[in-house]
Amino acid sequence: MKLLITTLALVTLSGCSVLPDISLFRGNTNKDVTVSETQNGIINIQGIENTLVAQETQEQGIDDFGAIVKPTVYSSANGAYKSRPLAKNIGDYVRNMAQDLVSNMEYVTERTPVAVTHFSLIDSDLKETNLLGYQIAESFAHEFHKFRMPVVEFKATQFIRVTDSGDFVLSRDFLDLTSATPIQYVLTGTMTKHQGGYIVNAKMLGMESSVIVASSQMFIPFYVVDALIPSESSKATQIIDGVRLIKGE
């Protein structure tokens, strides 16, 4: 509904007359705004409400549905991370991949122990990964446990290490780990950088036969990957295109 604003052309204030600046509205190119001046000095401005609302909407960053689209600032150890709130994260994509794996899985049952390794970059020597490869493995271990599959945490030690930094039971030092781990199948995979994101390939392998008994593929957009923030303590050997790479031994 258009608003009709009627403004008196002559207002007496302390002996002075104040006239509205009609040129401000005459120069408006908005087709929804109509400016007219009557003989009595009365200015009619129609449609100015729509113009003001549109300007306010543009300044506040509100979309056509009334939602605020201004970037939200998230505090992190590395500084402020600016982005729109994400509707999905890595776990949502891994959940779909896990369902796909289970649907075409062979030989793996609720009694066959499985392990999950980090996903490697496909164009490397398969001994390089990044923060995405770490998180994909953690998410798969979570999803498989929800399917009641016996997931073996082979990085678990037989003791609790108490340090000034905290108490830990997991380790990446192979001297702390046991070699007698009952693993029959292992989930592994690769990541391919693609325009707009990563192509993630997952496959379940038999430890003895090396036969693929299940596979899945998913595309993860870059804005979901970039939402992962590396900690300051992570040991990186190389940073390429803003992605932190971790070199294996």
Tab-separated table of N, CA, C and O in Angstrom, residues 102-190:
chain	number	residue	atom	x	y	z
A	102	VAL	N	26.926	-48.695	3.758
A	102	VAL	CA	26.212	-49.802	4.384
A	102	VAL	C	25.237	-50.454	3.400
A	102	VAL	O	25.026	-51.678	3.420
A	103	SER	N	24.664	-49.664	2.516
A	103	SER	CA	23.680	-50.204	1.578
A	103	SER	C	24.299	-51.141	0.553
A	103	SER	O	23.613	-52.039	0.041
A	104	ASN	N	25.589	-50.946	0.210
A	104	ASN	CA	26.220	-51.837	-0.772
A	104	ASN	C	27.374	-52.628	-0.171
A	104	ASN	O	28.244	-53.111	-0.888
A	105	MET	N	27.381	-52.781	1.163
A	105	MET	CA	28.468	-53.469	1.854
A	105	MET	C	28.288	-54.979	1.802
A	105	MET	O	27.171	-55.495	1.932
A	106	GLU	N	29.398	-55.698	1.615
A	106	GLU	CA	29.401	-57.158	1.591
A	106	GLU	C	30.360	-57.690	2.655
A	106	GLU	O	31.396	-57.080	2.933
A	107	TYR	N	29.979	-58.813	3.256
A	107	TYR	CA	30.807	-59.567	4.203
A	107	TYR	C	30.968	-58.892	5.555
A	107	TYR	O	31.251	-59.558	6.541
A	108	VAL	N	30.817	-57.596	5.649
A	108	VAL	CA	30.987	-56.901	6.917
A	108	VAL	C	29.697	-57.032	7.709
A	108	VAL	O	28.611	-56.692	7.231
A	109	THR	N	29.811	-57.510	8.937
A	109	THR	CA	28.660	-57.704	9.798
A	109	THR	C	28.885	-56.994	11.127
A	109	THR	O	29.894	-56.293	11.310
A	110	GLU	N	27.982	-57.199	12.041
A	110	GLU	CA	28.100	-56.589	13.366
A	110	GLU	C	29.160	-57.271	14.219
A	110	GLU	O	29.442	-56.826	15.336
A	111	ARG	N	29.760	-58.344	13.710
A	111	ARG	CA	30.792	-59.066	14.459
A	111	ARG	C	32.171	-58.944	13.841
A	111	ARG	O	33.119	-59.559	14.345
A	112	THR	N	32.285	-58.194	12.770
A	112	THR	CA	33.587	-58.041	12.117
A	112	THR	C	34.177	-56.682	12.482
A	112	THR	O	33.632	-55.650	12.106
A	113	PRO	N	35.280	-56.650	13.233
A	113	PRO	CA	35.886	-55.376	13.641
A	113	PRO	C	36.422	-54.608	12.427
A	113	PRO	O	37.033	-55.183	11.517
A	114	VAL	N	36.172	-53.308	12.419
A	114	VAL	CA	36.647	-52.445	11.343
A	114	VAL	C	37.456	-51.300	11.950
A	114	VAL	O	37.304	-50.961	13.133
A	115	ALA	N	38.310	-50.722	11.138
A	115	ALA	CA	39.102	-49.554	11.527
A	115	ALA	C	38.922	-48.480	10.476
A	115	ALA	O	38.566	-48.758	9.323
A	116	VAL	N	39.161	-47.244	10.857
A	116	VAL	CA	39.012	-46.102	9.953
A	116	VAL	C	40.328	-45.326	9.949
A	116	VAL	O	40.837	-44.943	11.012
A	117	THR	N	40.876	-45.113	8.762
A	117	THR	CA	42.114	-44.351	8.632
A	117	THR	C	41.823	-42.982	8.032
A	117	THR	O	40.736	-42.731	7.514
A	118	HIS	N	42.808	-42.113	8.093
A	118	HIS	CA	42.655	-40.780	7.519
A	118	HIS	C	42.620	-40.862	6.000
A	118	HIS	O	43.268	-41.718	5.390
A	119	PHE	N	41.877	-39.947	5.391
A	119	PHE	CA	41.771	-39.903	3.937
A	119	PHE	C	42.954	-39.093	3.383
A	119	PHE	O	43.289	-38.033	3.911
A	120	SER	N	43.547	-39.608	2.336
A	120	SER	CA	44.746	-38.983	1.771
A	120	SER	C	44.405	-38.206	0.509
A	120	SER	O	43.369	-38.434	-0.129
A	121	LEU	N	45.277	-37.270	0.141
A	121	LEU	CA	45.117	-36.500	-1.091
A	121	LEU	C	45.481	-37.380	-2.277
A	121	LEU	O	46.541	-38.011	-2.305
A	122	ILE	N	44.620	-37.416	-3.275
A	122	ILE	CA	44.764	-38.381	-4.355
A	122	ILE	C	45.967	-38.077	-5.248
A	122	ILE	O	46.548	-38.982	-5.850
A	123	ASP	N	46.373	-36.811	-5.345
A	123	ASP	CA	47.502	-36.465	-6.204
A	123	ASP	C	48.815	-36.402	-5.426
A	123	ASP	O	49.774	-35.772	-5.869
A	124	SER	N	48.874	-37.054	-4.276
A	124	SER	CA	50.105	-37.137	-3.503
A	124	SER	C	50.611	-38.580	-3.529
A	124	SER	O	50.109	-39.412	-4.294
A	125	ASP	N	51.593	-38.879	-2.685
A	125	ASP	CA	52.076	-40.252	-2.577
A	125	ASP	C	51.221	-41.074	-1.628
A	125	ASP	O	51.651	-42.129	-1.143
A	126	LEU	N	50.004	-40.592	-1.366
A	126	LEU	CA	49.030	-41.229	-0.479
A	126	LEU	C	49.505	-41.245	0.969
A	126	LEU	O	48.992	-42.017	1.791
A	127	LYS	N	50.469	-40.383	1.285
A	127	LYS	CA	50.929	-40.217	2.664
A	127	LYS	C	50.747	-38.777	3.124
A	127	LYS	O	51.364	-38.353	4.088
A	128	GLU	N	49.905	-38.029	2.409
A	128	GLU	CA	49.616	-36.649	2.775
A	128	GLU	C	48.117	-36.482	2.988
A	128	GLU	O	47.316	-37.024	2.231
A	129	THR	N	47.771	-35.734	3.996
A	129	THR	CA	46.369	-35.455	4.281
A	129	THR	C	46.267	-34.031	4.784
A	129	THR	O	47.246	-33.287	4.781
A	130	ASN	N	45.094	-33.628	5.192
A	130	ASN	CA	44.885	-32.294	5.754
A	130	ASN	C	43.815	-32.390	6.824
A	130	ASN	O	43.402	-33.477	7.227
A	131	LEU	N	43.376	-31.256	7.305
A	131	LEU	CA	42.387	-31.247	8.373
A	131	LEU	C	41.079	-31.897	7.936
A	131	LEU	O	40.388	-32.536	8.734
A	132	LEU	N	40.753	-31.769	6.665
A	132	LEU	CA	39.551	-32.416	6.144
A	132	LEU	C	39.669	-33.927	6.237
A	132	LEU	O	38.717	-34.622	6.629
A	133	GLY	N	40.839	-34.471	5.882
A	133	GLY	CA	41.050	-35.914	5.973
A	133	GLY	C	40.961	-36.430	7.390
A	133	GLY	O	40.473	-37.548	7.633
A	134	TYR	N	41.438	-35.629	8.349
A	134	TYR	CA	41.315	-36.002	9.757
A	134	TYR	C	39.849	-36.085	10.187
A	134	TYR	O	39.408	-37.060	10.804
A	135	GLN	N	39.098	-35.035	9.873
A	135	GLN	CA	37.719	-34.951	10.353
A	135	GLN	C	36.821	-35.974	9.673
A	135	GLN	O	35.882	-36.493	10.296
A	136	ILE	N	37.079	-36.283	8.410
A	136	ILE	CA	36.281	-37.297	7.720
A	136	ILE	C	36.414	-38.642	8.427
A	136	ILE	O	35.427	-39.363	8.637
A	137	ALA	N	37.643	-38.996	8.826
A	137	ALA	CA	37.850	-40.264	9.519
A	137	ALA	C	37.121	-40.282	10.856
A	137	ALA	O	36.486	-41.291	11.222
A	138	GLU	N	37.181	-39.181	11.612
A	138	GLU	CA	36.491	-39.137	12.897
A	138	GLU	C	34.979	-39.245	12.720
A	138	GLU	O	34.293	-39.914	13.505
A	139	SER	N	34.454	-38.604	11.690
A	139	SER	CA	33.011	-38.655	11.454
A	139	SER	C	32.568	-40.048	11.032
A	139	SER	O	31.484	-40.520	11.429
A	140	PHE	N	33.387	-40.745	10.231
A	140	PHE	CA	33.040	-42.109	9.825
A	140	PHE	C	33.028	-43.055	11.024
A	140	PHE	O	32.167	-43.943	11.122
A	141	ALA	N	33.981	-42.900	11.934
A	141	ALA	CA	34.007	-43.745	13.127
A	141	ALA	C	32.729	-43.542	13.940
A	141	ALA	O	32.156	-44.503	14.484
A	142	HIS	N	32.271	-42.309	14.012
A	142	HIS	CA	31.033	-42.015	14.736
A	142	HIS	C	29.824	-42.644	14.045
A	142	HIS	O	28.963	-43.263	14.707
A	143	GLU	N	29.750	-42.520	12.723
A	143	GLU	CA	28.592	-43.047	11.994
A	143	GLU	C	28.562	-44.575	12.036
A	143	GLU	O	27.487	-45.177	12.178
A	144	PHE	N	29.719	-45.224	11.911
A	144	PHE	CA	29.750	-46.685	11.959
A	144	PHE	C	29.333	-47.207	13.336
A	144	PHE	O	28.680	-48.252	13.441
A	145	HIS	N	29.722	-46.491	14.369
A	145	HIS	CA	29.305	-46.909	15.708
A	145	HIS	C	27.789	-46.820	15.857
A	145	HIS	O	27.170	-47.663	16.535
A	146	LYS	N	27.170	-45.832	15.229
A	146	LYS	CA	25.717	-45.717	15.259
A	146	LYS	C	25.049	-46.890	14.544
A	146	LYS	O	23.920	-47.260	14.873
A	147	PHE	N	25.742	-47.487	13.562
A	147	PHE	CA	25.246	-48.673	12.879
A	147	PHE	C	25.562	-49.950	13.642
A	147	PHE	O	25.365	-51.048	13.127
A	148	ARG	N	26.079	-49.825	14.868
A	148	ARG	CA	26.445	-50.952	15.727
A	148	ARG	C	27.562	-51.797	15.128
A	148	ARG	O	27.652	-53.010	15.374
A	149	MET	N	28.438	-51.165	14.365
A	149	MET	CA	29.605	-51.859	13.846
A	149	MET	C	30.746	-51.715	14.858
A	149	MET	O	30.983	-50.624	15.377
A	150	PRO	N	31.482	-52.796	15.158
A	150	PRO	CA	32.585	-52.707	16.117
A	150	PRO	C	33.784	-51.965	15.515
A	150	PRO	O	34.556	-52.525	14.740
A	151	VAL	N	33.912	-50.694	15.859
A	151	VAL	CA	34.994	-49.863	15.332
A	151	VAL	C	36.179	-49.942	16.293
A	151	VAL	O	36.044	-49.667	17.489
A	152	VAL	N	37.340	-50.299	15.768
A	152	VAL	CA	38.556	-50.434	16.570
A	152	VAL	C	39.327	-49.117	16.526
A	152	VAL	O	39.656	-48.620	15.446
A	153	GLU	N	39.612	-48.563	17.699
A	153	GLU	CA	40.448	-47.364	17.788
A	153	GLU	C	41.891	-47.825	17.981
A	153	GLU	O	42.356	-48.057	19.099
A	154	PHE	N	42.593	-47.976	16.856
A	154	PHE	CA	43.951	-48.521	16.919
A	154	PHE	C	44.967	-47.510	17.450
A	154	PHE	O	46.119	-47.865	17.697
A	155	LYS	N	44.572	-46.257	17.629
A	155	LYS	CA	45.488	-45.263	18.205
A	155	LYS	C	45.383	-45.216	19.731
A	155	LYS	O	46.055	-44.401	20.365
A	156	ALA	N	44.558	-46.089	20.310
A	156	ALA	CA	44.410	-46.112	21.765
A	156	ALA	C	45.567	-46.896	22.382
A	156	ALA	O	45.941	-47.980	21.917
A	157	THR	N	46.142	-46.344	23.432
A	157	THR	CA	47.224	-47.003	24.154
A	157	THR	C	46.643	-47.844	25.294
A	157	THR	O	45.439	-47.818	25.556
A	158	GLN	N	47.508	-48.594	25.965
A	158	GLN	CA	47.098	-49.406	27.098
A	158	GLN	C	47.298	-48.680	28.419
A	158	GLN	O	47.258	-49.300	29.483
A	159	PHE	N	47.485	-47.366	28.329
A	159	PHE	CA	47.716	-46.579	29.539
A	159	PHE	C	47.205	-45.167	29.309
A	159	PHE	O	46.875	-44.778	28.188
A	160	ILE	N	47.130	-44.405	30.380
A	160	ILE	CA	46.735	-43.002	30.320
A	160	ILE	C	47.965	-42.156	30.606
A	160	ILE	O	48.578	-42.287	31.676
A	161	ARG	N	48.330	-41.313	29.664
A	161	ARG	CA	49.498	-40.442	29.828
A	161	ARG	C	49.033	-39.142	30.490
A	161	ARG	O	48.237	-38.396	29.907
A	162	VAL	N	49.555	-38.864	31.657
A	162	VAL	CA	49.210	-37.665	32.411
A	162	VAL	C	50.325	-36.639	32.211
A	162	VAL	O	51.481	-36.889	32.557
A	163	THR	N	49.979	-35.489	31.627
A	163	THR	CA	50.953	-34.441	31.357
A	163	THR	C	50.408	-33.101	31.842
A	163	THR	O	49.255	-33.001	32.269
A	164	ASP	N	51.261	-32.077	31.753
A	164	ASP	CA	50.818	-30.734	32.120
A	164	ASP	C	49.769	-30.198	31.144
A	164	ASP	O	48.976	-29.326	31.494
A	165	SER	N	49.780	-30.712	29.909
A	165	SER	CA	48.829	-30.245	28.899
A	165	SER	C	47.491	-30.959	28.984
A	165	SER	O	46.512	-30.515	28.375
A	166	GLY	N	47.437	-32.088	29.710
A	166	GLY	CA	46.197	-32.829	29.820
A	166	GLY	C	46.451	-34.317	29.987
A	166	GLY	O	47.602	-34.784	30.004
A	167	ASP	N	45.383	-35.075	30.092
A	167	ASP	CA	45.452	-36.528	30.241
A	167	ASP	C	44.987	-37.165	28.936
A	167	ASP	O	43.877	-36.881	28.460
A	168	PHE	N	45.824	-38.057	28.385
A	168	PHE	CA	45.555	-38.582	27.049
A	168	PHE	C	45.678	-40.095	27.043
A	168	PHE	O	46.510	-40.679	27.746
A	169	VAL	N	44.841	-40.723	26.220
A	169	VAL	CA	44.910	-42.160	26.017
A	169	VAL	C	45.208	-42.495	24.553
A	169	VAL	O	45.570	-43.628	24.236
A	170	LEU	N	45.091	-41.522	23.669
A	170	LEU	CA	45.386	-41.717	22.252
A	170	LEU	C	46.802	-41.227	21.938
A	170	LEU	O	47.300	-40.291	22.569
A	171	SER	N	47.415	-41.860	20.955
A	171	SER	CA	48.782	-41.489	20.585
A	171	SER	C	49.014	-41.796	19.115
A	171	SER	O	48.423	-42.738	18.562
A	172	ARG	N	49.881	-41.005	18.482
A	172	ARG	CA	50.310	-41.265	17.108
A	172	ARG	C	51.730	-41.808	17.066
A	172	ARG	O	52.304	-41.951	15.993
A	173	ASP	N	52.282	-42.115	18.198
A	173	ASP	CA	53.597	-42.743	18.287
A	173	ASP	C	53.410	-44.256	18.237
A	173	ASP	O	52.802	-44.849	19.129
A	174	PHE	N	53.916	-44.882	17.177
A	174	PHE	CA	53.664	-46.316	17.000
A	174	PHE	C	54.307	-47.151	18.113
A	174	PHE	O	53.900	-48.299	18.347
A	175	LEU	N	55.282	-46.589	18.828
A	175	LEU	CA	55.891	-47.320	19.925
A	175	LEU	C	54.934	-47.461	21.112
A	175	LEU	O	55.106	-48.356	21.946
A	176	ASP	N	53.951	-46.575	21.191
A	176	ASP	CA	52.971	-46.639	22.274
A	176	ASP	C	51.818	-47.580	21.973
A	176	ASP	O	51.019	-47.887	22.869
A	177	LEU	N	51.716	-48.034	20.727
A	177	LEU	CA	50.556	-48.807	20.302
A	177	LEU	C	50.885	-50.292	20.245
A	177	LEU	O	52.056	-50.691	20.130
A	178	THR	N	49.850	-51.090	20.298
A	178	THR	CA	50.014	-52.535	20.207
A	178	THR	C	49.771	-53.002	18.779
A	178	THR	O	48.944	-52.426	18.051
A	179	SER	N	50.496	-54.018	18.372
A	179	SER	CA	50.353	-54.547	17.009
A	179	SER	C	49.295	-55.637	16.935
A	179	SER	O	48.850	-56.002	15.845
A	180	ALA	N	48.868	-56.158	18.062
A	180	ALA	CA	47.860	-57.222	18.096
A	180	ALA	C	46.471	-56.616	18.162
A	180	ALA	O	45.809	-56.646	19.197
A	181	THR	N	46.038	-56.030	17.045
A	181	THR	CA	44.722	-55.398	16.986
A	181	THR	C	43.819	-56.208	16.066
A	181	THR	O	44.160	-56.425	14.897
A	182	PRO	N	42.682	-56.665	16.534
A	182	PRO	CA	41.796	-57.526	15.721
A	182	PRO	C	41.013	-56.720	14.678
A	182	PRO	O	39.836	-56.382	14.876
A	183	ILE	N	41.653	-56.397	13.581
A	183	ILE	CA	41.008	-55.622	12.517
A	183	ILE	C	40.842	-56.525	11.297
A	183	ILE	O	41.818	-57.073	10.783
A	184	GLN	N	39.620	-56.695	10.829
A	184	GLN	CA	39.354	-57.501	9.648
A	184	GLN	C	39.099	-56.644	8.409
A	184	GLN	O	39.427	-57.049	7.301
A	185	TYR	N	38.506	-55.444	8.625
A	185	TYR	CA	38.242	-54.543	7.505
A	185	TYR	C	38.661	-53.140	7.903
A	185	TYR	O	38.629	-52.770	9.087
A	186	VAL	N	39.031	-52.370	6.924
A	186	VAL	CA	39.473	-50.999	7.176
A	186	VAL	C	38.821	-50.072	6.145
A	186	VAL	O	38.729	-50.403	4.961
A	187	LEU	N	38.359	-48.935	6.641
A	187	LEU	CA	37.809	-47.917	5.746
A	187	LEU	C	38.892	-46.889	5.456
A	187	LEU	O	39.507	-46.336	6.375
A	188	THR	N	39.121	-46.647	4.201
A	188	THR	CA	40.088	-45.646	3.785
A	188	THR	C	39.509	-44.887	2.604
A	188	THR	O	38.398	-45.167	2.157
A	189	GLY	N	40.238	-43.906	2.109
A	189	GLY	CA	39.719	-43.140	0.987
A	189	GLY	C	40.677	-42.066	0.535
A	189	GLY	O	41.752	-41.875	1.114
A	190	THR	N	40.275	-41.367	-0.503
A	190	THR	CA	41.074	-40.298	-1.080
A	190	THR	C	40.217	-39.051	-1.242
A	190	THR	O	38.983	-39.115	-1.254
